[in-house]
PDB file of C-alpha atoms in Angstrom:
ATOM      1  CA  UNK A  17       0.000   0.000   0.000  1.00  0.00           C
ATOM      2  CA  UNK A  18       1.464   3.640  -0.873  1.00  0.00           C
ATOM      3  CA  UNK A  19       2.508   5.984   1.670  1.00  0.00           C
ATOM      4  CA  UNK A  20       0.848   8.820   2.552  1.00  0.00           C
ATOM      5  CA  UNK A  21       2.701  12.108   1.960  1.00  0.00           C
ATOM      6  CA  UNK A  22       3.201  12.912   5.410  1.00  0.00           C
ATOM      7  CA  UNK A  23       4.869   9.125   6.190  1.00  0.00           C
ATOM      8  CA  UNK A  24       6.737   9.369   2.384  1.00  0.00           C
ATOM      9  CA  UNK A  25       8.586  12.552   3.202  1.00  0.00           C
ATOM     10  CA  UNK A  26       8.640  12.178   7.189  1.00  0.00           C
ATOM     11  CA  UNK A  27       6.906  15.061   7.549  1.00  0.00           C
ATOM     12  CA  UNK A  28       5.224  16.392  11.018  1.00  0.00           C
ATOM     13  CA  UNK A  29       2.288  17.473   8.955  1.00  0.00           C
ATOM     14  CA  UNK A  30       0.977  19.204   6.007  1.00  0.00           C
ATOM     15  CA  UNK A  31      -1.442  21.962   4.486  1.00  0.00           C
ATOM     16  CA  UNK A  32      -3.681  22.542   1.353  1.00  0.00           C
ATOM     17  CA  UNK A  33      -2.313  24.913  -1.100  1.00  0.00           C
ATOM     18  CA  UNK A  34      -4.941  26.219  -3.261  1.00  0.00           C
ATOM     19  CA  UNK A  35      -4.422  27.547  -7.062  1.00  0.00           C
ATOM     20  CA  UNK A  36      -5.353  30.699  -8.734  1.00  0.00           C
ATOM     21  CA  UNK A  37      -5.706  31.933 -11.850  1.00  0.00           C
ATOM     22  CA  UNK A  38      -4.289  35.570 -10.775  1.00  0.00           C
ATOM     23  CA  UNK A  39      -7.153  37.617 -11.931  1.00  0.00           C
ATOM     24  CA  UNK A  40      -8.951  35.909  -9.381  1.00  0.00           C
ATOM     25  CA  UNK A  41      -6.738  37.411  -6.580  1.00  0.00           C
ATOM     26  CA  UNK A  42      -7.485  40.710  -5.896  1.00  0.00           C
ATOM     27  CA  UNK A  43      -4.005  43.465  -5.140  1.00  0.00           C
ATOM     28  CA  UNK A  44      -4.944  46.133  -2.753  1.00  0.00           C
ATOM     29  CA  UNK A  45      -4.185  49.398  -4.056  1.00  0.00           C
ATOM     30  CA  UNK A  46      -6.125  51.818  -1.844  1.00  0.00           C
ATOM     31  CA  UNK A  47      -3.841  53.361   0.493  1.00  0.00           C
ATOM     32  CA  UNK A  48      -5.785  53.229   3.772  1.00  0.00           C
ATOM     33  CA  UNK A  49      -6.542  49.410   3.711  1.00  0.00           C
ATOM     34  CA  UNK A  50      -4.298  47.385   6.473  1.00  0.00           C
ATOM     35  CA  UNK A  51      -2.967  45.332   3.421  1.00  0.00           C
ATOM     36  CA  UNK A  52      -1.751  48.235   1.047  1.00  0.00           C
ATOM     37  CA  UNK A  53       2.022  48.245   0.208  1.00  0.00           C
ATOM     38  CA  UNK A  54       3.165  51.095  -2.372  1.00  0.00           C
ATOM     39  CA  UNK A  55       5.442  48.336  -4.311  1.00  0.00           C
ATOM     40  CA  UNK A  56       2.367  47.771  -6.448  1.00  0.00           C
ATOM     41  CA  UNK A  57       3.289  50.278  -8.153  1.00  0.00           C
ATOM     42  CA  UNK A  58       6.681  48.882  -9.527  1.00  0.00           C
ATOM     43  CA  UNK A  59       7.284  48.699 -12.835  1.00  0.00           C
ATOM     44  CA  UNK A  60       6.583  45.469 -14.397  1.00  0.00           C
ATOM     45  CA  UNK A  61      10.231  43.521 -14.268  1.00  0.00           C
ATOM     46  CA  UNK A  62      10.615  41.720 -17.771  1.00  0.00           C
ATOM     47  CA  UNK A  63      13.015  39.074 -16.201  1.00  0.00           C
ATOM     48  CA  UNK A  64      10.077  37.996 -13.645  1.00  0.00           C
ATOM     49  CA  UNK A  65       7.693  37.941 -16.418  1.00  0.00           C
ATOM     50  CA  UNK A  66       9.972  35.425 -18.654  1.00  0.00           C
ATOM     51  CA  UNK A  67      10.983  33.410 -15.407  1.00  0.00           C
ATOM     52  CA  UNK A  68       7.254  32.583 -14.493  1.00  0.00           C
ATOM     53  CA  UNK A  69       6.642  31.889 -17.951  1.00  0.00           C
ATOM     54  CA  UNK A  70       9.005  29.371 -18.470  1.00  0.00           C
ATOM     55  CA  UNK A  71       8.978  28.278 -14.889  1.00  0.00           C
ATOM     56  CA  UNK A  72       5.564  28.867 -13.118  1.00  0.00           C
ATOM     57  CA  UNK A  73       5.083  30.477  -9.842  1.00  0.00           C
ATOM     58  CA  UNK A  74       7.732  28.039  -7.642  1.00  0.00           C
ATOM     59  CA  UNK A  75       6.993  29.895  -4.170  1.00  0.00           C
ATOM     60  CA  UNK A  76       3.347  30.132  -2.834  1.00  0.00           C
ATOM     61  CA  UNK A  77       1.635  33.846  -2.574  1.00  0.00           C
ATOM     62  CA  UNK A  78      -0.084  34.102   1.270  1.00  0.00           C
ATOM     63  CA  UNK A  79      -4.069  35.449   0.613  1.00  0.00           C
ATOM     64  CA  UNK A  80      -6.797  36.216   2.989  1.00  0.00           C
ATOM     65  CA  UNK A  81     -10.900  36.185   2.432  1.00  0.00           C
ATOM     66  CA  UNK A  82     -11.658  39.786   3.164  1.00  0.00           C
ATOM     67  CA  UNK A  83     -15.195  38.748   5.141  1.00  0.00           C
ATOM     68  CA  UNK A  84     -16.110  42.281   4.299  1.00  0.00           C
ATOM     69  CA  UNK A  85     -15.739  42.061   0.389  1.00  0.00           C
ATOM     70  CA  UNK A  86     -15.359  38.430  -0.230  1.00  0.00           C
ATOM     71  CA  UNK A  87     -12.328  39.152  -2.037  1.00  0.00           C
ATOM     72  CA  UNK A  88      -9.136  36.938  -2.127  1.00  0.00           C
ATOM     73  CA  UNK A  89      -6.975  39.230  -1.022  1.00  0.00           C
ATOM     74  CA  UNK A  90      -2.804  39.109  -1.770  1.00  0.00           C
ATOM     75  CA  UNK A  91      -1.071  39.353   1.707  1.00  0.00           C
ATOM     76  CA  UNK A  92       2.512  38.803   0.456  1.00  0.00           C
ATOM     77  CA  UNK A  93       3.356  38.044  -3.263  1.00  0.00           C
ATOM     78  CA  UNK A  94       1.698  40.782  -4.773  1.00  0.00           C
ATOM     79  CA  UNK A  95       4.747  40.549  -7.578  1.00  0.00           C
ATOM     80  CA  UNK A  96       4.091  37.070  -8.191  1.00  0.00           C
ATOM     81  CA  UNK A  97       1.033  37.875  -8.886  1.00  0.00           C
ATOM     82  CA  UNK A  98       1.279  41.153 -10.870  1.00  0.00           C
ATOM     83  CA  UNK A  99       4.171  39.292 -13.414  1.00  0.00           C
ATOM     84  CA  UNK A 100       1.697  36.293 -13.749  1.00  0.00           C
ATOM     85  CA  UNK A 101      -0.983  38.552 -15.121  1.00  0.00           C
ATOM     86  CA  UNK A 102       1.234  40.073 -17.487  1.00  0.00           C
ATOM     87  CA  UNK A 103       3.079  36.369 -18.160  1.00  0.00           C
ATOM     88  CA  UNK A 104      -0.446  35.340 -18.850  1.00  0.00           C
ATOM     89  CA  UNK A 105      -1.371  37.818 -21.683  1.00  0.00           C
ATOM     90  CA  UNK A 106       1.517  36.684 -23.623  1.00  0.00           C
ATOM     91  CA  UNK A 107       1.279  32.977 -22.993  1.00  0.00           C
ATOM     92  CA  UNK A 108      -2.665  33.290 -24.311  1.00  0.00           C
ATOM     93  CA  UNK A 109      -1.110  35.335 -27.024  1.00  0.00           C
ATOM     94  CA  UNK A 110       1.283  32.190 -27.994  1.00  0.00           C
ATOM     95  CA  UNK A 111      -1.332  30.130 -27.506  1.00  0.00           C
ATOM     96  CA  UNK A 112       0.024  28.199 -24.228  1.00  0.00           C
ATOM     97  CA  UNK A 113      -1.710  27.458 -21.413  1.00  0.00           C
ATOM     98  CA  UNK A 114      -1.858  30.054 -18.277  1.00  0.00           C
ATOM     99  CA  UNK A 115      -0.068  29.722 -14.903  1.00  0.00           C
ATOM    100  CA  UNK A 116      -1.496  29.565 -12.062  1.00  0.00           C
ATOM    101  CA  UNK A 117      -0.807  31.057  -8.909  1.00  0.00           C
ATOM    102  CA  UNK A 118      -0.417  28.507  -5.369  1.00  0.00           C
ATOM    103  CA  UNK A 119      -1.585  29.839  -2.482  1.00  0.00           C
ATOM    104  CA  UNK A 120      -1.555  29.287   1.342  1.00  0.00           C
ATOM    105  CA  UNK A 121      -4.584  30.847   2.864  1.00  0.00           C
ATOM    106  CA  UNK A 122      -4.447  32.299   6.382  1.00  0.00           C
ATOM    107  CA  UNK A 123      -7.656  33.614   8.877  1.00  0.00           C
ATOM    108  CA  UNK A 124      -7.767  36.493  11.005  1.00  0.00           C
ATOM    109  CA  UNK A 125      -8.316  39.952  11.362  1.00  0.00           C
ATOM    110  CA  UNK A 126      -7.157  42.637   8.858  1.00  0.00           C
ATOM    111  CA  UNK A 127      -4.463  43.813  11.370  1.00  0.00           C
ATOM    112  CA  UNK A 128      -3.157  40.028  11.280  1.00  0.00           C
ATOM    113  CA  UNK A 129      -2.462  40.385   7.656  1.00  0.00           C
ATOM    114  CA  UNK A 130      -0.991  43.821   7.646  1.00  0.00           C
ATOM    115  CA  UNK A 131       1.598  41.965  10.360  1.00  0.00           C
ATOM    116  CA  UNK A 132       1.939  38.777   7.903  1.00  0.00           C
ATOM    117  CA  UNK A 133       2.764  40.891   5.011  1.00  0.00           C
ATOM    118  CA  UNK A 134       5.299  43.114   6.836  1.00  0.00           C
ATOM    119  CA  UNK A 135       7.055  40.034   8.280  1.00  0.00           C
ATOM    120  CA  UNK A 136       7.399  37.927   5.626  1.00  0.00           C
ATOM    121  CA  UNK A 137       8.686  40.914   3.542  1.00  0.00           C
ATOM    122  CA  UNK A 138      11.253  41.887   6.433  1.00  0.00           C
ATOM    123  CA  UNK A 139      13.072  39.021   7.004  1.00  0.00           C
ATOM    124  CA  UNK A 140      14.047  37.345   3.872  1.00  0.00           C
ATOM    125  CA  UNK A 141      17.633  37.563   3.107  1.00  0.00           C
ATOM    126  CA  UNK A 142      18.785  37.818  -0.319  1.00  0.00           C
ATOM    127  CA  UNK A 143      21.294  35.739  -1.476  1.00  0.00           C
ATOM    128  CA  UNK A 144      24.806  37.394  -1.693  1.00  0.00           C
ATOM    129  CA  UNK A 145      26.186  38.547  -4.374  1.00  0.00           C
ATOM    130  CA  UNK A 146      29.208  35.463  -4.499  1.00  0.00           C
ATOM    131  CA  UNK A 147      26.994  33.012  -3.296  1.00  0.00           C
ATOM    132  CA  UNK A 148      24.517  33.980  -6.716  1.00  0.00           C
ATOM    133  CA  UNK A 149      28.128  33.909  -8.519  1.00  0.00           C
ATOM    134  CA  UNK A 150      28.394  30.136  -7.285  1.00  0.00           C
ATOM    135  CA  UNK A 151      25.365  28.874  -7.989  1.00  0.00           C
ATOM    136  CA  UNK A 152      25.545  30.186 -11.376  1.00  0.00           C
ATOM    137  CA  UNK A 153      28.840  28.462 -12.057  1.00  0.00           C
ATOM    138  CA  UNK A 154      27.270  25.049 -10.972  1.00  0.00           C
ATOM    139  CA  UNK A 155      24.838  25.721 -13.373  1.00  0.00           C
ATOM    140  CA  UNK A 156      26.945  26.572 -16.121  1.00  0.00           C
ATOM    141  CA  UNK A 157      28.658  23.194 -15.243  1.00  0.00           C
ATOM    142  CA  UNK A 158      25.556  20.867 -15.078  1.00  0.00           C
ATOM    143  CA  UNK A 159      24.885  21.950 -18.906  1.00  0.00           C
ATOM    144  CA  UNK A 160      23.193  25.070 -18.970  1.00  0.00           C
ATOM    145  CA  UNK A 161      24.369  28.120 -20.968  1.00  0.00           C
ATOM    146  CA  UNK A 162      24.581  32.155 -20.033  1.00  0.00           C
ATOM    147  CA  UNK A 163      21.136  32.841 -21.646  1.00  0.00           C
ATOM    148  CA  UNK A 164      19.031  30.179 -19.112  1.00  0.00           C
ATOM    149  CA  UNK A 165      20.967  31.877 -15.969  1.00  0.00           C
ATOM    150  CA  UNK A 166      19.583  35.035 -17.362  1.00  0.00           C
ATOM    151  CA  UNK A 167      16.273  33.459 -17.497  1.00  0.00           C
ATOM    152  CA  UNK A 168      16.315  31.453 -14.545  1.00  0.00           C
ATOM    153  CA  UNK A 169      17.768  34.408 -11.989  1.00  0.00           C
ATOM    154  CA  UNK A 170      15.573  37.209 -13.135  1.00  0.00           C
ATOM    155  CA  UNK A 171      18.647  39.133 -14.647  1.00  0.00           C
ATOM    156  CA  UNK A 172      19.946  40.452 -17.989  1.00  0.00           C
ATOM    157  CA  UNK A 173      22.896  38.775 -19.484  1.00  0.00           C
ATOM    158  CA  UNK A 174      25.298  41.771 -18.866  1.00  0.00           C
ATOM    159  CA  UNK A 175      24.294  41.041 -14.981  1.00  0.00           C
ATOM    160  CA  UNK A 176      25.215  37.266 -15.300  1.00  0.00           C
ATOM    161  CA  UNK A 177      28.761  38.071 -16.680  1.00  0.00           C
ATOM    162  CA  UNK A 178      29.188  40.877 -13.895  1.00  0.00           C
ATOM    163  CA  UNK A 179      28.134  38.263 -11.272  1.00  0.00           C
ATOM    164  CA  UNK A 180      30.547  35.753 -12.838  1.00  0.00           C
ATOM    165  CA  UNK A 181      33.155  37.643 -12.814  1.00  0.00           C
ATOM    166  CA  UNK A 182      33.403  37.892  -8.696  1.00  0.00           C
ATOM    167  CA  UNK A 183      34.691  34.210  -9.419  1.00  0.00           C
ATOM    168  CA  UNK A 184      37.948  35.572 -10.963  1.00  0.00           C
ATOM    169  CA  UNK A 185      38.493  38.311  -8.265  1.00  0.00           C
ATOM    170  CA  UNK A 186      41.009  38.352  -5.566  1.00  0.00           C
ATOM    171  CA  UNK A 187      39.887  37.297  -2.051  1.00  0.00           C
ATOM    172  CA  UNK A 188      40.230  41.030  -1.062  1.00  0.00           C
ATOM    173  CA  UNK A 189      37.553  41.948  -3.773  1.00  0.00           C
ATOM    174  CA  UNK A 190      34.965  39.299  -3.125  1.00  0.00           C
ATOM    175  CA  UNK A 191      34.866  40.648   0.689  1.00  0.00           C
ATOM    176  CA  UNK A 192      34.507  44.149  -0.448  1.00  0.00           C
ATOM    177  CA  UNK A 193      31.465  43.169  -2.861  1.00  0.00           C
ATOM    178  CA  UNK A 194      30.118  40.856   0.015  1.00  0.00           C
ATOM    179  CA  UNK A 195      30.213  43.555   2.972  1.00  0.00           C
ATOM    180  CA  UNK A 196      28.627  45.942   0.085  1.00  0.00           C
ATOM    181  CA  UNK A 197      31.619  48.419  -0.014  1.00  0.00           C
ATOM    182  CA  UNK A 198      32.206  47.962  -3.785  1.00  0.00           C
ATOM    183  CA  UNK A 199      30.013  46.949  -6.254  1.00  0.00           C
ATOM    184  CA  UNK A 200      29.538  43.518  -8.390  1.00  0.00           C
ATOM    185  CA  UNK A 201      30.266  46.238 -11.602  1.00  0.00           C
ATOM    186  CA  UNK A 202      33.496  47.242 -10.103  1.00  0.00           C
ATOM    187  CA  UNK A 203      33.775  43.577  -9.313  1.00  0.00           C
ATOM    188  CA  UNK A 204      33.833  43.000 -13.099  1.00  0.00           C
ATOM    189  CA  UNK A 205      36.231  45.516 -13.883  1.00  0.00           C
ATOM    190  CA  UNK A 206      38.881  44.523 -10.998  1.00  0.00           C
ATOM    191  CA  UNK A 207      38.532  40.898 -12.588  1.00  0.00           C
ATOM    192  CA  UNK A 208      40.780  42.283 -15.395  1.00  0.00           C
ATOM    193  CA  UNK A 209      43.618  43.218 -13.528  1.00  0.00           C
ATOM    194  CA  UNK A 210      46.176  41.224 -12.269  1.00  0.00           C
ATOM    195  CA  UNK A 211      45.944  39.865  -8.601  1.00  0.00           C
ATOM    196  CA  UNK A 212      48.419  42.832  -6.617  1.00  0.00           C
ATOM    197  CA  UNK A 213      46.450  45.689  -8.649  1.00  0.00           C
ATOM    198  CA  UNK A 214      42.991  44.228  -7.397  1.00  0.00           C
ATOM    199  CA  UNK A 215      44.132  43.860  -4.393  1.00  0.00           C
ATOM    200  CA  UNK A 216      45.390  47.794  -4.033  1.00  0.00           C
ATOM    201  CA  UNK A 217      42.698  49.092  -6.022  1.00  0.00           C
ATOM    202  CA  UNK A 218      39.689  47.412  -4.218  1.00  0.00           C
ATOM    203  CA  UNK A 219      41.652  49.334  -0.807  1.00  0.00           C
ATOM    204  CA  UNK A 220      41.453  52.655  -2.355  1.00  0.00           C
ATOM    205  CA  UNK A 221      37.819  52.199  -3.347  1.00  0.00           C
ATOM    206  CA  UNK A 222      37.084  50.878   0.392  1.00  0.00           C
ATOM    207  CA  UNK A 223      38.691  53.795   1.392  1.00  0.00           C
ATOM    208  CA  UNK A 224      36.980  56.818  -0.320  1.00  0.00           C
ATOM    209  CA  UNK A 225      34.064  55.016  -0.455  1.00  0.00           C
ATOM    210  CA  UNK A 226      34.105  54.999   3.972  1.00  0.00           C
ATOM    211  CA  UNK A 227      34.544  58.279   3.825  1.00  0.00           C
ATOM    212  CA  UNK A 228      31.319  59.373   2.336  1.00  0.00           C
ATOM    213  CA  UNK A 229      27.642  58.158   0.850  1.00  0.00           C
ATOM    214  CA  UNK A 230      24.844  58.364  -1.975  1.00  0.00           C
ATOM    215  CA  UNK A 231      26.329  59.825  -5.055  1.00  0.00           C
ATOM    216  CA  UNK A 232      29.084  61.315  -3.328  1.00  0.00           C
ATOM    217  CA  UNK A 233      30.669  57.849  -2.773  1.00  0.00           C
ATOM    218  CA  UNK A 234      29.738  56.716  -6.559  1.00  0.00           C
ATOM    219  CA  UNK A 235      31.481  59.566  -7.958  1.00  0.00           C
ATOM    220  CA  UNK A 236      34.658  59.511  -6.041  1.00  0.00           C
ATOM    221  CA  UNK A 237      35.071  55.497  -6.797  1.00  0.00           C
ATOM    222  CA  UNK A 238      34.312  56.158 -10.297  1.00  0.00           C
ATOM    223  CA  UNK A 239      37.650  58.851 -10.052  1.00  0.00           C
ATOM    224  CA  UNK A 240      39.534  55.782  -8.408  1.00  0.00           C
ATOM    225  CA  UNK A 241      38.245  53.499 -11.674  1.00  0.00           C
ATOM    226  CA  UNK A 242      39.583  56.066 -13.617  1.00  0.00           C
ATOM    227  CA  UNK A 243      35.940  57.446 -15.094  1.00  0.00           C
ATOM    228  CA  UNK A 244      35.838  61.026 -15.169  1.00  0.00           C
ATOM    229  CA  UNK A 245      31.533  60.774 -15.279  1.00  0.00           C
ATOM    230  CA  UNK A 246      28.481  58.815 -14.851  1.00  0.00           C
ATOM    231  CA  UNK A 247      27.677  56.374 -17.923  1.00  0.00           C
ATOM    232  CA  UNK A 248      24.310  57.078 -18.789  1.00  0.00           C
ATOM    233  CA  UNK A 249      21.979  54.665 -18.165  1.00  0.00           C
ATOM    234  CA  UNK A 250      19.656  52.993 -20.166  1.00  0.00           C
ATOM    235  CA  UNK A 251      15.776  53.236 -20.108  1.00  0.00           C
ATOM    236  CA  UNK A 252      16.069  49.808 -19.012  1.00  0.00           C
ATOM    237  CA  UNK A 253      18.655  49.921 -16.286  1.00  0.00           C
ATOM    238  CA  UNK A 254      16.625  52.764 -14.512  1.00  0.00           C
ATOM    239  CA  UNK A 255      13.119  50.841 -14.362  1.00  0.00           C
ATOM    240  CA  UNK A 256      15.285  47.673 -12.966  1.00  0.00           C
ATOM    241  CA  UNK A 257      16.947  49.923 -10.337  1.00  0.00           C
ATOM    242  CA  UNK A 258      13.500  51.878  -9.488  1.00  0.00           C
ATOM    243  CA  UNK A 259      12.111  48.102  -7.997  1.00  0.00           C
ATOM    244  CA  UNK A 260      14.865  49.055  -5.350  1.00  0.00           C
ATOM    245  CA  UNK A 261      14.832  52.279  -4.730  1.00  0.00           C
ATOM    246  CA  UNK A 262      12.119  54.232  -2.106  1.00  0.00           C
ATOM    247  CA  UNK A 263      11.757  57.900  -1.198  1.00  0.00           C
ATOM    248  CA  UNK A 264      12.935  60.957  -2.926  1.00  0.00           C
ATOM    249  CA  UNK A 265      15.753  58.888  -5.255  1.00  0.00           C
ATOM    250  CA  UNK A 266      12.290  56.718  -6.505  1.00  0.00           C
ATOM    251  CA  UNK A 267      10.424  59.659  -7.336  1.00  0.00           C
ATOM    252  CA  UNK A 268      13.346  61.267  -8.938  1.00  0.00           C
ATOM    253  CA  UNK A 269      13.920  57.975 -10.993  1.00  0.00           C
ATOM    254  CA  UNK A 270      10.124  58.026 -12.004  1.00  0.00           C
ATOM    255  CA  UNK A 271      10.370  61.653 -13.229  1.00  0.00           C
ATOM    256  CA  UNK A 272      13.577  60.192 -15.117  1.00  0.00           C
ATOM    257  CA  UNK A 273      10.887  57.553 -16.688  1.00  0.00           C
ATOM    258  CA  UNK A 274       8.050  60.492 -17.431  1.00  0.00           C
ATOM    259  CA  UNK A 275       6.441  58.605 -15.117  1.00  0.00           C
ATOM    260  CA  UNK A 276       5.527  61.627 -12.758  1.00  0.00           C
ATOM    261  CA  UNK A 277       6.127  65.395 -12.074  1.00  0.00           C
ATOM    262  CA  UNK A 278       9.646  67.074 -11.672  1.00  0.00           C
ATOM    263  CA  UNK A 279      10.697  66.082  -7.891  1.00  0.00           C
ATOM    264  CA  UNK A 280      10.533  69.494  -5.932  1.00  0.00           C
ATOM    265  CA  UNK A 281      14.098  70.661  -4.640  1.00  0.00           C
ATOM    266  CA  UNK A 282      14.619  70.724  -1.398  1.00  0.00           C
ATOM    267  CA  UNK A 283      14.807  74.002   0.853  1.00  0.00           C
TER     268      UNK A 283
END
């Protein structure tokens, strides 16, 4: 006689995950509700789009029966969700069948879900940016090429070769791009030189880049990289950097994008 699931896997117990077409859950966008988070705004991220449609939604979305509405509310994955909509449209368009979304439902009150959806945002922790670098070389090694990294780590090929390239740094470098006091670009362009010029010229961008912040510390490491000025970035680069950024350097990236009024200055 089969196993159960529980006795196959040794589990201490299990749940039902339910699946949604993602029109059918409902994103909060009214700023007063308990569940509203201003990320549904974001840009839609081509990488997630192509990653759920080749893949599928991997991670289950949280949702909540609003007993008021009788809506299926999102409590965290609203971006799963969004990038399935959109992944949806152009799988219909190919004539493919549509993801759906998992879900785990939870009960409670509003406030319950506001405190889900703040927790489960708060303490994930990314992956680093040599431990991405890793598992991208095992990839690369069980068969696959630069292209399905791309696809399956949400990134653009010029980010896979960055990433790749903290592989051929110096020990020095990969602890300055790990403790975030150089970037995975510089990373790339250290990867170039030989060991003893990484080595001094990751400690002179540690060192002006201590000394100061924002753009500040960009433009004096750029000096120490030998670029005189910013490269300007592409329309693309500034969407994919606007899913990180909050406050006044958002808005000013939006009004970058035409995507809102000229950002006041301040007095």
């Amino acid at each position: 006689m089969a196993k159960n699931s529980i006795d196959a896997y040794g589990a201490s117990g299990k749940s039902n995950v339910l699946f949604f077409e993602p029109v059918a859950l409902y994103l909060v966008t009214d700023p007063a509700h308990p569940l509203y988070d201003e990320r549904i705004h974001l840009p839609i991220d081509e990488a997630m789009v192509l990653n759920i449609m080749d893949q599928g939604v991997l991670e289950p979305v949280l949702c909540w029966k609003d007993p008021e509405s009788g809506k299926v509310c999102v409590v965290d994955g609203r971006q799963r969700v969004r990038h399935s909509l959109e992944a949806n449209i152009r799988l219909a368009a190919e004539g493919k069948e549509p993801v759906l979304v998992p879900a785990i439902a939870k009960r409670g009150s509003a406030v319950r879900m506001s405190q889900y959806m703040v927790s489960a945002n708060e303490i994930r922790r990314a992956d680093t940016p040599l431990g991405r670098a890793k598992k991208m070389a095992a990839m690369l090694e069980r068969g696959h090429d630069e292209q399905d990294l791309g696809l399956l780590f949400g990134c653009s090929l010029q980010t896979v070769k960055a990433t790749m390239s903290l592989l051929d740094c110096t020990q020095a470098v990969q602890d300055a791009v790990e403790g975030g006091q150089v970037t995975v670009t510089h990373a790339r362009q250290l990867s170039t030189m030989p060991p003893e010029e990484q080595r001094a010229k990751v400690k002179e961008l540690t060192q002006v880049g201590a000394e100061v912040k924002g753009h500040e510390r960009a433009r004096r490491q750029r000096a120490v990289m030998g670029e005189s000025k910013p490269r300007m970035r592409s329309r693309k680069e500034i969407t994919h950097a606007l899913t990180e950024a909050t406050g006044d350097y958002a808005a000013a990236l939006r009004w970058v994008l035409g995507d809102a009024t000229e950002p006041e200055e301040a007095t």
